[in-house]
mmCIF file of C-alpha atoms in Angstrom:
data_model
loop_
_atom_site.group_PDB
_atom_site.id
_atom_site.type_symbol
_atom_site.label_atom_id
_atom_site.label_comp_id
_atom_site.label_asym_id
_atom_site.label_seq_id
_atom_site.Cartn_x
_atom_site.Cartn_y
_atom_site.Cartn_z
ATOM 1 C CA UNK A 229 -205.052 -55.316 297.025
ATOM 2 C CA UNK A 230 -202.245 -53.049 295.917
ATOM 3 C CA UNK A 231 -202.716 -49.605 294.609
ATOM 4 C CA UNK A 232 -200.733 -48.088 291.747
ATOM 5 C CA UNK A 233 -200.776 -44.463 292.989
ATOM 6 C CA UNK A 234 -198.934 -42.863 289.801
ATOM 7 C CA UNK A 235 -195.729 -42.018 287.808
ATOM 8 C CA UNK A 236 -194.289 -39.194 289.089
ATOM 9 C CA UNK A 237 -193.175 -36.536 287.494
ATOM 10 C CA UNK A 238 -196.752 -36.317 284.655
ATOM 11 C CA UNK A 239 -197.204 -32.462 284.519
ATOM 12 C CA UNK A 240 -200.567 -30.727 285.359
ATOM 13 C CA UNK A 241 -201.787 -27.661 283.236
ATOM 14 C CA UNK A 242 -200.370 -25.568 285.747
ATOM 15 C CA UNK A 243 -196.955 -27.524 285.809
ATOM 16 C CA UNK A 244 -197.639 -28.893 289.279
ATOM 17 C CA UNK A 245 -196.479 -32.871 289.056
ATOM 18 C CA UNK A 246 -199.288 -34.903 289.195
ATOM 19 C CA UNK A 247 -199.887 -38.395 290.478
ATOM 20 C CA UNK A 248 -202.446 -41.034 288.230
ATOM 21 C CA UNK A 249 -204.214 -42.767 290.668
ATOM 22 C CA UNK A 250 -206.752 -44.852 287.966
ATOM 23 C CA UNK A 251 -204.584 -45.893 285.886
ATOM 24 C CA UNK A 252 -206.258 -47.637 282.396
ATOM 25 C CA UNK A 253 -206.326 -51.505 283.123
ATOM 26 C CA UNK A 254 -204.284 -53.645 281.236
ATOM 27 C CA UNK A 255 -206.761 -56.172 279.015
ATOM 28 C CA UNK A 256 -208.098 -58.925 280.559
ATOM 29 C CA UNK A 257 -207.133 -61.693 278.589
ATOM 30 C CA UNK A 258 -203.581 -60.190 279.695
ATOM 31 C CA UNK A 259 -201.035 -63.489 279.943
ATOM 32 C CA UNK A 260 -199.743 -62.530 283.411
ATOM 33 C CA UNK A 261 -197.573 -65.932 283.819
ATOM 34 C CA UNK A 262 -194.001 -64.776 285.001
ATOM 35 C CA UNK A 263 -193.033 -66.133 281.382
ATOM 36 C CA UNK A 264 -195.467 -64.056 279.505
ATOM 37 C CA UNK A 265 -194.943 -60.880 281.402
ATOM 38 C CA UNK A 266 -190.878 -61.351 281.354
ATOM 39 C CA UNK A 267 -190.970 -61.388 277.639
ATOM 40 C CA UNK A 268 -193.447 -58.414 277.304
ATOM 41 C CA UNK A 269 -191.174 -56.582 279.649
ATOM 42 C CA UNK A 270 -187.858 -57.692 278.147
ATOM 43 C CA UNK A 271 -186.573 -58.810 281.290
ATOM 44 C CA UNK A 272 -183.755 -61.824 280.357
ATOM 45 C CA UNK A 273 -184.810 -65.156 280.321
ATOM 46 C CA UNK A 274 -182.348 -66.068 283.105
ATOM 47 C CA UNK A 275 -184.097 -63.852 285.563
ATOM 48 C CA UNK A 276 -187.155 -64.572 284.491
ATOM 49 C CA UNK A 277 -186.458 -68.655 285.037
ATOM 50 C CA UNK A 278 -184.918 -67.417 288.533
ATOM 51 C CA UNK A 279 -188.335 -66.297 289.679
ATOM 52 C CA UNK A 280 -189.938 -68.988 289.180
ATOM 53 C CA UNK A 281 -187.307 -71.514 290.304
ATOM 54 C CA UNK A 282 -185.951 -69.705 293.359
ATOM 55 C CA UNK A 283 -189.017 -67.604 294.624
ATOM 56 C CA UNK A 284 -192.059 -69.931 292.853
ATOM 57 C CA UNK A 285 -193.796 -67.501 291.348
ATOM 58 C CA UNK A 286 -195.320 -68.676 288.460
ATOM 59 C CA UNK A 287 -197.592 -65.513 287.677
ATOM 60 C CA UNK A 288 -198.375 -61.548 288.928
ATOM 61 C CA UNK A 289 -201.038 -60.173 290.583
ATOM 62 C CA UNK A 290 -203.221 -58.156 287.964
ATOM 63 C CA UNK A 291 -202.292 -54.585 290.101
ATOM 64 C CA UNK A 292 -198.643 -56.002 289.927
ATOM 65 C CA UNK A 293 -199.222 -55.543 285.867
ATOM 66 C CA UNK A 294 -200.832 -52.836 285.740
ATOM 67 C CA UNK A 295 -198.260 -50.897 287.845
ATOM 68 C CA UNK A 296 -195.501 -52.060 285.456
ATOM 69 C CA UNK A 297 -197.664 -51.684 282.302
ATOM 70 C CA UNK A 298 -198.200 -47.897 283.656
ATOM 71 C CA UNK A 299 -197.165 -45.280 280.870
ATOM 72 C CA UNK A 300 -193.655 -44.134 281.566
ATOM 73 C CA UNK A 301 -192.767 -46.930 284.091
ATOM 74 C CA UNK A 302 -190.968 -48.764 281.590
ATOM 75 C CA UNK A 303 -188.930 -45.568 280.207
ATOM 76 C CA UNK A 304 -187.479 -45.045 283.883
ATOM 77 C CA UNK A 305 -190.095 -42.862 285.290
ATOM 78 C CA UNK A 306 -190.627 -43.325 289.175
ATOM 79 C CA UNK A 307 -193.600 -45.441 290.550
ATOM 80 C CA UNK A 308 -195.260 -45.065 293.679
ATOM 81 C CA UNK A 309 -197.391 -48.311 295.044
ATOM 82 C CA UNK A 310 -198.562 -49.027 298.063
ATOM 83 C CA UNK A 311 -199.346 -52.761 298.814
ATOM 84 C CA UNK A 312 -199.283 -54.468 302.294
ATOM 85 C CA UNK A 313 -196.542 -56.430 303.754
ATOM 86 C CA UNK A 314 -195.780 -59.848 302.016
ATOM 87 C CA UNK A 315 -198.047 -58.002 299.124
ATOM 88 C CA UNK A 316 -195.641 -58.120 295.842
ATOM 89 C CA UNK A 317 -193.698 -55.014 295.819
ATOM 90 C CA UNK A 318 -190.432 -56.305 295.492
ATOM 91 C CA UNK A 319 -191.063 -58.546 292.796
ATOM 92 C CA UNK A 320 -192.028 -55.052 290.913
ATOM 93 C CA UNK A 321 -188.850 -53.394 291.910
ATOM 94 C CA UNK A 322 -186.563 -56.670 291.150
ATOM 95 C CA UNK A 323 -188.307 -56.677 287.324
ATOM 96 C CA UNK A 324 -187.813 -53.213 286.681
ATOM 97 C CA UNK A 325 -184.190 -53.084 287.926
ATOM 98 C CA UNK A 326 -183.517 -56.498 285.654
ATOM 99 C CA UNK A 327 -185.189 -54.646 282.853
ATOM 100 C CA UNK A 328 -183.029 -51.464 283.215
ATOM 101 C CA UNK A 329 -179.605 -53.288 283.614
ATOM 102 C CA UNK A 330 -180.175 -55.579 280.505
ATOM 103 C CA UNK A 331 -181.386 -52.649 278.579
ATOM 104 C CA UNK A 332 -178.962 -50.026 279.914
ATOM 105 C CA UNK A 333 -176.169 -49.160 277.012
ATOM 106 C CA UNK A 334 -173.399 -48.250 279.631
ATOM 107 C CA UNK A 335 -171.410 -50.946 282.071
ATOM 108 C CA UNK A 336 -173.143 -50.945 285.358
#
């Protein structure tokens, strides 16, 4: 099992950055088929359809949601995960990176 250590960069009272290590679950009756969660994370269809054609997956792991469902995540913050080898961390990284290019204003 994987474990969303935090978005860095949330402030402390004292201004120290500081690292959520619980984050609040995502509901349980949470759709997390690679369809559902594309959509919810406005990553293009195309991608989305590449998953599950070219690297069969059909779904995420629950801590793979909740790590992109993290406040912040979404707006560019930084992540830090840890998950063992073969464990889903790239699939994270390739969603967010589809995300930012097909949401990004400027030419990449």
């Amino acid at each position: 099992t994987a474990l969303p250590l935090g978005v860095a960069g949330e402030a402390s009272p004292d201004s120290q950055p500081l690292a959520r290590s619980c984050p609040p679950a995502p509901p349980q009756e949470l759709d997390l088929s690679i369809e559902a969660m594309g959509r919810r994370l406005g990553v293009p269809a195309p991608v989305v359809d590449a998953c599950r054609a070219e690297l069969r997956v059909t779904a995420l792991h629950r801590w793979q949601a909740e790590c992109l469902l993290l406040r912040g995540v979404l707006e560019g913050r930084s992540l830090v995960y840890s998950s063992p080898t073969s464990g889903g961390k790239s699939l994270v990284a390739w969603l967010l990176v589809a995300r930012m290019l097909a949401t990004r204003k400027k030419k990449a």
